[in-house]
Short mmCIF file of N, CA and C in Angstrom, two decimals:
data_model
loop_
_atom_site.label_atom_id
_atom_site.label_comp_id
_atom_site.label_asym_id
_atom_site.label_seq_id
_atom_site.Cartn_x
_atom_site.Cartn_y
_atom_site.Cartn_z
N UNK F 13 -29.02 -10.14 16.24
CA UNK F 13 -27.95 -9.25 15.76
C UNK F 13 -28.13 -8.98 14.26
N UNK F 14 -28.12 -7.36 13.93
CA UNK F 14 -28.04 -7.45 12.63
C UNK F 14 -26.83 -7.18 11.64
N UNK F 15 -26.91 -7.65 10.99
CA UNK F 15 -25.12 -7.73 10.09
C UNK F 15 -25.30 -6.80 8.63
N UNK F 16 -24.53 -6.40 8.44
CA UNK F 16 -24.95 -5.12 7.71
C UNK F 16 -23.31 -5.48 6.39
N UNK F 17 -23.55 -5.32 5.47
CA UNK F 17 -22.32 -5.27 4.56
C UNK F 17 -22.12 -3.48 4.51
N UNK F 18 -20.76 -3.51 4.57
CA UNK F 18 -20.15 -2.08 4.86
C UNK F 18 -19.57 -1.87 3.59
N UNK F 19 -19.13 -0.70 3.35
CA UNK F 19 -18.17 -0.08 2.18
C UNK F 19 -17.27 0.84 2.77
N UNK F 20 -15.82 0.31 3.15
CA UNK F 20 -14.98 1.21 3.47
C UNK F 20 -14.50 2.09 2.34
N UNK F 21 -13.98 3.78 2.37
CA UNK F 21 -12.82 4.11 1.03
C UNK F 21 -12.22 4.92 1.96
N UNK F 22 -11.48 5.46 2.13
CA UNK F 22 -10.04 6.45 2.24
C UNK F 22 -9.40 7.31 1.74
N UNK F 23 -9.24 8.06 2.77
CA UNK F 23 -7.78 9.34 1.56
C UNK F 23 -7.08 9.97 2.74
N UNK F 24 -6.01 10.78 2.19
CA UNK F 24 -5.24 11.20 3.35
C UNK F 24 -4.95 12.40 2.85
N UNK F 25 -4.31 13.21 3.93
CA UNK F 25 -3.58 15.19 3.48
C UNK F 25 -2.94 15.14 4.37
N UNK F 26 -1.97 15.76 3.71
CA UNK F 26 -0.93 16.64 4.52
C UNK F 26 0.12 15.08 5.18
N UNK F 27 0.36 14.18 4.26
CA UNK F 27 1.31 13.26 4.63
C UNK F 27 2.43 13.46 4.39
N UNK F 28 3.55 13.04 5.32
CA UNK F 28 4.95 13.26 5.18
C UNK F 28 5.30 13.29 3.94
N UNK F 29 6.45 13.59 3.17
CA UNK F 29 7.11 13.27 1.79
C UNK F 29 8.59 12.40 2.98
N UNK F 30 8.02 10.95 2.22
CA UNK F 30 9.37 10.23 3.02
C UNK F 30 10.20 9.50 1.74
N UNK F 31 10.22 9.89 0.55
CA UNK F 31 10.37 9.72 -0.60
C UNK F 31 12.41 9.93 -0.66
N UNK F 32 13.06 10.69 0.05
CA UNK F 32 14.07 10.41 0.02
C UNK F 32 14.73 11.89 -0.80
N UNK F 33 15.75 12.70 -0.14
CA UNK F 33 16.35 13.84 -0.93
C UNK F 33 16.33 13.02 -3.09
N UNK F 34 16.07 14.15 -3.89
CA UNK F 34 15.72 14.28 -5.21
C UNK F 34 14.88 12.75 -5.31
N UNK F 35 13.97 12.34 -5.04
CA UNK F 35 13.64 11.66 -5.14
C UNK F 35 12.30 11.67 -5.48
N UNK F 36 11.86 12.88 -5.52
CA UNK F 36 10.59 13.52 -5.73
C UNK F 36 9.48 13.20 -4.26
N UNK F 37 8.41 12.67 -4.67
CA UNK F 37 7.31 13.00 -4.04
C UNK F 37 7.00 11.20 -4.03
N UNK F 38 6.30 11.32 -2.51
CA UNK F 38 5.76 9.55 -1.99
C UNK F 38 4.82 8.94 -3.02
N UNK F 39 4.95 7.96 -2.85
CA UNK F 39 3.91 7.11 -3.94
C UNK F 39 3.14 6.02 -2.89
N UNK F 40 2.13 7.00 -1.99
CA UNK F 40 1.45 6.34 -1.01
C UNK F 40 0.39 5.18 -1.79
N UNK F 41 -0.09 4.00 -0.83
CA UNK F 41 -1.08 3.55 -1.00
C UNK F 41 -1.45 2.85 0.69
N UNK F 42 -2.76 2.09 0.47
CA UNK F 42 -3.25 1.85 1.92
C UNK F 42 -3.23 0.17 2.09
N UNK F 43 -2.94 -0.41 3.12
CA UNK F 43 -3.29 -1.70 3.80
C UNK F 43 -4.35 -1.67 4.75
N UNK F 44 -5.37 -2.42 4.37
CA UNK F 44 -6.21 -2.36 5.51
C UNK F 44 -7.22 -3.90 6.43
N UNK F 45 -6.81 -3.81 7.31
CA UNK F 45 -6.47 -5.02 8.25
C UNK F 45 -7.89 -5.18 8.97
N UNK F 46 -8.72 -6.12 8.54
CA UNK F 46 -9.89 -6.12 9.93
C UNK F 46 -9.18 -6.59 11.30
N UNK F 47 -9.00 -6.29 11.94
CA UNK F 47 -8.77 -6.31 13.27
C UNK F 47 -9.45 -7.77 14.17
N UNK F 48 -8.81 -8.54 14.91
CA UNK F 48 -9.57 -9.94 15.67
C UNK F 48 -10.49 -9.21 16.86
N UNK F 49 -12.12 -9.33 16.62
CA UNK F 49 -12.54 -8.98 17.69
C UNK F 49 -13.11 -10.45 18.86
N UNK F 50 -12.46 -11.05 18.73
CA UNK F 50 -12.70 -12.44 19.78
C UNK F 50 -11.40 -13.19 19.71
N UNK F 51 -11.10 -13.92 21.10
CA UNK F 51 -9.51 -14.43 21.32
C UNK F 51 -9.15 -15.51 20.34
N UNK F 52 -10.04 -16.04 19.77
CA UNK F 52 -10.02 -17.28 18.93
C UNK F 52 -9.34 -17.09 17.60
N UNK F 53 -9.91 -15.58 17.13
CA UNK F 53 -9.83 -15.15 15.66
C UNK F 53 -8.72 -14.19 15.26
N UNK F 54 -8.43 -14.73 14.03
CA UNK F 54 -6.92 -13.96 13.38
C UNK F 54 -7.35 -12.76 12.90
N UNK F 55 -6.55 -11.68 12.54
CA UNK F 55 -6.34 -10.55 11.88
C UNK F 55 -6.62 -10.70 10.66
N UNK F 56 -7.32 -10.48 9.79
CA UNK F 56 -7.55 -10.33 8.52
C UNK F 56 -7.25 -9.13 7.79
N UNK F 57 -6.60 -9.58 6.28
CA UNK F 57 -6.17 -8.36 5.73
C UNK F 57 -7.80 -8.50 4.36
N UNK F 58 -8.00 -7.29 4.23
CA UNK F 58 -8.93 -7.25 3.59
C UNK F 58 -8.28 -6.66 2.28
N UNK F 59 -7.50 -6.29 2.25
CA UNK F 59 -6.81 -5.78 0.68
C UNK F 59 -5.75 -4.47 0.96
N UNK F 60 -5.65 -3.92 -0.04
CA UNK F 60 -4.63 -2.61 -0.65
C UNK F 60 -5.16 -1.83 -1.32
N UNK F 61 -5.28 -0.51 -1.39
CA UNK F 61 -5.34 0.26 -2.49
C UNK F 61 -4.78 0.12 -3.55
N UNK F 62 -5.02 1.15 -4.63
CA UNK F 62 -3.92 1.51 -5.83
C UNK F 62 -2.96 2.23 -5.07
N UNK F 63 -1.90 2.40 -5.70
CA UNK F 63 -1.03 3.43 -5.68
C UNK F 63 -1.24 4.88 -6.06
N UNK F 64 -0.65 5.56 -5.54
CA UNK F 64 -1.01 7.02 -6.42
C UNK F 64 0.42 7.98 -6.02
N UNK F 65 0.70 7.69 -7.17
CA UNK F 65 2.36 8.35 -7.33
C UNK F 65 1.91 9.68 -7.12
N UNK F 66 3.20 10.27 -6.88
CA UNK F 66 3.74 11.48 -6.24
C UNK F 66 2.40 12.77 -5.45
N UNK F 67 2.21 12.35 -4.71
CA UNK F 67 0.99 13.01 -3.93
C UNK F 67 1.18 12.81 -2.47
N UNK F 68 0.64 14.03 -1.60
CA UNK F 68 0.89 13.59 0.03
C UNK F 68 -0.65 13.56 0.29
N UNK F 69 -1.42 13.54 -0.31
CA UNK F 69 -2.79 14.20 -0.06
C UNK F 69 -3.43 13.17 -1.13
N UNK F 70 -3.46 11.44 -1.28
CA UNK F 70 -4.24 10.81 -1.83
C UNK F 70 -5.63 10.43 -1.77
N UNK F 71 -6.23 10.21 -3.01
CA UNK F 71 -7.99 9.84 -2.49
C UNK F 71 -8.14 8.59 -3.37
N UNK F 72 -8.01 7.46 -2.77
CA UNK F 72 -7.78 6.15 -3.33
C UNK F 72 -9.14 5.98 -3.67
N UNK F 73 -9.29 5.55 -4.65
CA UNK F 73 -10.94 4.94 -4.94
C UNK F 73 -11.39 3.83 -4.84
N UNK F 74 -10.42 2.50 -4.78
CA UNK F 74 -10.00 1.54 -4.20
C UNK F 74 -11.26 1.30 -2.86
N UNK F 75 -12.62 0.29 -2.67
CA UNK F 75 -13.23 0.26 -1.30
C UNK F 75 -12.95 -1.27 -0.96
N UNK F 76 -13.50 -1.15 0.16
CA UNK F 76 -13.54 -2.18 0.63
C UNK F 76 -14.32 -2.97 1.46
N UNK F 77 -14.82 -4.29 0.85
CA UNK F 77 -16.27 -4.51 1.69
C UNK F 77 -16.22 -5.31 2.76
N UNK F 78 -17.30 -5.63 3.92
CA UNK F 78 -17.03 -6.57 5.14
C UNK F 78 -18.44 -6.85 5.59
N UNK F 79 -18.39 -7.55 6.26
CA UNK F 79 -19.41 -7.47 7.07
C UNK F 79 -19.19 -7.29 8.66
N UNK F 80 -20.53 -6.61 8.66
CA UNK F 80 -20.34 -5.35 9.97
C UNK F 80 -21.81 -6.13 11.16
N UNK F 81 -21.24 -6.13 12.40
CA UNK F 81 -22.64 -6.60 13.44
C UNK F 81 -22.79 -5.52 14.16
N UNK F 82 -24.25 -4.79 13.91
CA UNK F 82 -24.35 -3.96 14.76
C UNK F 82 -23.98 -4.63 16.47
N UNK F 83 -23.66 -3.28 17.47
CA UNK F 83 -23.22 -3.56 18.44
C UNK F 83 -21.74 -4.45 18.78
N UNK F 84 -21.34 -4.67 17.49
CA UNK F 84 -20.17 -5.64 18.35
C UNK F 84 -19.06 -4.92 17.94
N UNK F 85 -17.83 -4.40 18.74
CA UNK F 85 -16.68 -3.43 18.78
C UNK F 85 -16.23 -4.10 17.03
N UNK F 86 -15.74 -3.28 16.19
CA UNK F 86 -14.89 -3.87 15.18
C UNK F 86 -13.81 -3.01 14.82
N UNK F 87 -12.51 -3.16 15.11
CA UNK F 87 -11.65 -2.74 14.56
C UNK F 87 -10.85 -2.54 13.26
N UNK F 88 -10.58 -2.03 12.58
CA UNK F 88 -9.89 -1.98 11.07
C UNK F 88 -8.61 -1.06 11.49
N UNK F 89 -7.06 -2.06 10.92
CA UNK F 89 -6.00 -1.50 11.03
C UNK F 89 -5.96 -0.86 9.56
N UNK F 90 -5.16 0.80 9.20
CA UNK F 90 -5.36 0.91 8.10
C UNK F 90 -3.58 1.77 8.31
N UNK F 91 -2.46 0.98 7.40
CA UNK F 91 -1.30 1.46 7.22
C UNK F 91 -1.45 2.17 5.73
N UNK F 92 -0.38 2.81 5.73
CA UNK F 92 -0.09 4.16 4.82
C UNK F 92 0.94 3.62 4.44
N UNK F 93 1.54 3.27 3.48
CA UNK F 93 2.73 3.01 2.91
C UNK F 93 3.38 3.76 1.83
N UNK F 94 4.41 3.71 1.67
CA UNK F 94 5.30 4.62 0.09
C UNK F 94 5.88 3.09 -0.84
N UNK F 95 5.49 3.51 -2.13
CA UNK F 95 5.71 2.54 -2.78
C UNK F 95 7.31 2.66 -2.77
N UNK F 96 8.19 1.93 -2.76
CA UNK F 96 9.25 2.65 -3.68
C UNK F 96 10.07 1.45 -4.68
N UNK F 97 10.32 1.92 -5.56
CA UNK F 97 10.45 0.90 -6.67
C UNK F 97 12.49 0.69 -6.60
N UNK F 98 12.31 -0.79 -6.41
CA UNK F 98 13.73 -1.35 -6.34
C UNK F 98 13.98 -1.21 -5.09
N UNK F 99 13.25 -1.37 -4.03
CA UNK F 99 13.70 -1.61 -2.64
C UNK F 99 12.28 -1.78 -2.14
N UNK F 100 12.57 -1.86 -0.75
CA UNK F 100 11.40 -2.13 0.10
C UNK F 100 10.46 -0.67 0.69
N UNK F 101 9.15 -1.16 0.36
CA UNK F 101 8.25 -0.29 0.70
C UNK F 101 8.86 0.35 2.20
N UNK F 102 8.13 1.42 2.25
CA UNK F 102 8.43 2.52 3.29
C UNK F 102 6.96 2.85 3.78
N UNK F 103 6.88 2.51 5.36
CA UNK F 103 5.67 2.92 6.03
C UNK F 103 5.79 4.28 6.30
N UNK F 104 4.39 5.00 5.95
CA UNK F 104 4.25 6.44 6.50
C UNK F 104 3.36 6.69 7.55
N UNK F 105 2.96 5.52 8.29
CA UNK F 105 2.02 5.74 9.08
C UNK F 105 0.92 4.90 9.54
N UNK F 106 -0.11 4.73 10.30
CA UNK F 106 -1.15 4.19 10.39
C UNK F 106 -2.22 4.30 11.33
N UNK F 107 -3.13 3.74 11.28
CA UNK F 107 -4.30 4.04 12.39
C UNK F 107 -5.66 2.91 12.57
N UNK F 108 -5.72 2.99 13.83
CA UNK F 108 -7.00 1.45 13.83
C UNK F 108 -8.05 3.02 14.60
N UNK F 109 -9.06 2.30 13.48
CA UNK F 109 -10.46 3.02 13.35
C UNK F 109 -11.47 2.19 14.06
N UNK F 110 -12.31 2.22 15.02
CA UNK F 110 -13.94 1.79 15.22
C UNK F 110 -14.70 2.03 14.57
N UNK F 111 -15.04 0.85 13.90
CA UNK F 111 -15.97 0.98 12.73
C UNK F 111 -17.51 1.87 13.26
N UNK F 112 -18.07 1.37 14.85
CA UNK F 112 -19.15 2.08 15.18
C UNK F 112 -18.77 3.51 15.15
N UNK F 113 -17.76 3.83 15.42
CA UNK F 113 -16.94 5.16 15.80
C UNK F 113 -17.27 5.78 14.33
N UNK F 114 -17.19 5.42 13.38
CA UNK F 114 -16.94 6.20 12.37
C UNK F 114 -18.20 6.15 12.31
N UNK F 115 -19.02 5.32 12.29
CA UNK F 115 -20.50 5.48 11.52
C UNK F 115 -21.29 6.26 12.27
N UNK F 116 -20.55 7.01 13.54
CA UNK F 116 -21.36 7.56 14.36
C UNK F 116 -20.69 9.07 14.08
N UNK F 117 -19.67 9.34 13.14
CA UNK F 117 -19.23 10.75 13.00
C UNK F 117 -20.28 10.97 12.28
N UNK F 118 -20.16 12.33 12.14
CA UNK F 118 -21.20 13.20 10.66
C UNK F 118 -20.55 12.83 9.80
N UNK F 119 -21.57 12.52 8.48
CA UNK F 119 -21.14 11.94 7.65
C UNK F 119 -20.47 11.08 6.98
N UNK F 120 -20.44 10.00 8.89
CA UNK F 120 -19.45 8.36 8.64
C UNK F 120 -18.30 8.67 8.02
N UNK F 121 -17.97 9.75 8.52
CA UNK F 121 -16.15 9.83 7.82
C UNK F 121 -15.52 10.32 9.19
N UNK F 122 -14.38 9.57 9.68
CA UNK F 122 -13.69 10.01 11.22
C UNK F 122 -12.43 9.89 10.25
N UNK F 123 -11.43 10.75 11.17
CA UNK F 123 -10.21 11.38 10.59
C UNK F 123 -9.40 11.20 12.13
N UNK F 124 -8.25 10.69 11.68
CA UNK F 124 -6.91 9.94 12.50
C UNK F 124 -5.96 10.94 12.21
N UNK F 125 -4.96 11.34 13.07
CA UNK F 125 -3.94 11.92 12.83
C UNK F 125 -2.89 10.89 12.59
N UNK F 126 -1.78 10.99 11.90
CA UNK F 126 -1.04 9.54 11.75
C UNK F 126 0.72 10.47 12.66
N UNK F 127 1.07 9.67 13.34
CA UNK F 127 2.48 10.03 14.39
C UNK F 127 3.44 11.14 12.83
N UNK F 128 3.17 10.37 11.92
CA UNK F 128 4.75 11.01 11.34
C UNK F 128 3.94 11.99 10.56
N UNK F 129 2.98 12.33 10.71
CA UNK F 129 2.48 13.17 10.12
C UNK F 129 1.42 13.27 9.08
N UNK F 130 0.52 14.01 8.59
CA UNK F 130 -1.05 13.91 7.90
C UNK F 130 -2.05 13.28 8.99
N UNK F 131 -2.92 13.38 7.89
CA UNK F 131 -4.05 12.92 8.37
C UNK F 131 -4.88 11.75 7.71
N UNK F 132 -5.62 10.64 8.11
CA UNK F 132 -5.77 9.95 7.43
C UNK F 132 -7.37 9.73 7.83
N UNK F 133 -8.61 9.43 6.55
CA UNK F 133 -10.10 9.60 6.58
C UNK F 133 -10.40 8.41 6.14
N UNK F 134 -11.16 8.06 7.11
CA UNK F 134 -12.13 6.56 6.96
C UNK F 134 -13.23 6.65 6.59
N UNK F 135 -13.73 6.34 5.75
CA UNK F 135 -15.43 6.77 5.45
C UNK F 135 -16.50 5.27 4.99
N UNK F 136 -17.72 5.28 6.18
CA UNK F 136 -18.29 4.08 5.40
C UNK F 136 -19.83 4.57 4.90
N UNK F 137 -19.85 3.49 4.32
CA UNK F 137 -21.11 3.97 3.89
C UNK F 137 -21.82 1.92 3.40
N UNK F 138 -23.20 1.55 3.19
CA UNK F 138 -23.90 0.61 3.42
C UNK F 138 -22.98 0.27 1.91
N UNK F 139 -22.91 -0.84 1.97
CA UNK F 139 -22.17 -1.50 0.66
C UNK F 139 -23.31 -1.51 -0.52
N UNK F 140 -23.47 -1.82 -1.83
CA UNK F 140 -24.52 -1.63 -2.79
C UNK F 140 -25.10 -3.28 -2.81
N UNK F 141 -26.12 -3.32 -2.56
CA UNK F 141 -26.04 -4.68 -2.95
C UNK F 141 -26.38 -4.70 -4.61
N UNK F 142 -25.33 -5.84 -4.82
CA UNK F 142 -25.39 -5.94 -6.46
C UNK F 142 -25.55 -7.23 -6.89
#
């Protein structure tokens, strides 16, 4: 089996504004969850984006690295959240991606529709080794 270090990044368009009447515009950022692919193993959170105030249409620069086995299913949960300051964050959404799935779109970027609305882009690419 070969194991490959990955580089996830993300962005989204056309996401709800769940920001609240005069409240302006969402202050999305991302959670993103490796997924348990065997009964034994927990869910791993691999990190968060930045934030990026008032935008429905963010491009987080924020990546994220893993290691990837060719052939073996891998899932990544990736939630959409609204920051909101002095209360509790507000979910806008989310989507579990196949990592083979994406690396098999053109240009390793697959695009999720999210229920409440937008769209949300997974993109990998071989991590740098540094």
């Amino acid at each position: 089996m070969t194991k490959e270090k990955l580089s996830l990044t993300l962005h989204a368009a056309g996401l709800k504004n769940i920001a609240g009447a005069f409240k302006g515009t969402s202050d999305p950022f991302a959670i993103v969850t490796l997924l348990a692919s065997d009964p034994g193993e927990k869910p791993r959170v691999l990190g968060k984006t930045e934030v990026i105030k008032n935008t429905l249409s963010p491009k987080w620069t924020t990546s994220f690295l893993f290691d990837y086995e060719f052939g073996t299913e891998t899932h990544i949960n990736v939630s959409v959240v609204d920051e909101v300051r002095k209360s509790s964050d507000k979910p806008m959404g989310s989507a579990v991606f196949e990592i083979g799935d994406i690396l098999g779109s053109r240009g390793s970027v697959k695009a999720k529709k999210l229920k409440k609305g937008g769209t949300l882009y997974a993109r990998i690419q071989k991590a740098e080794e540094g």
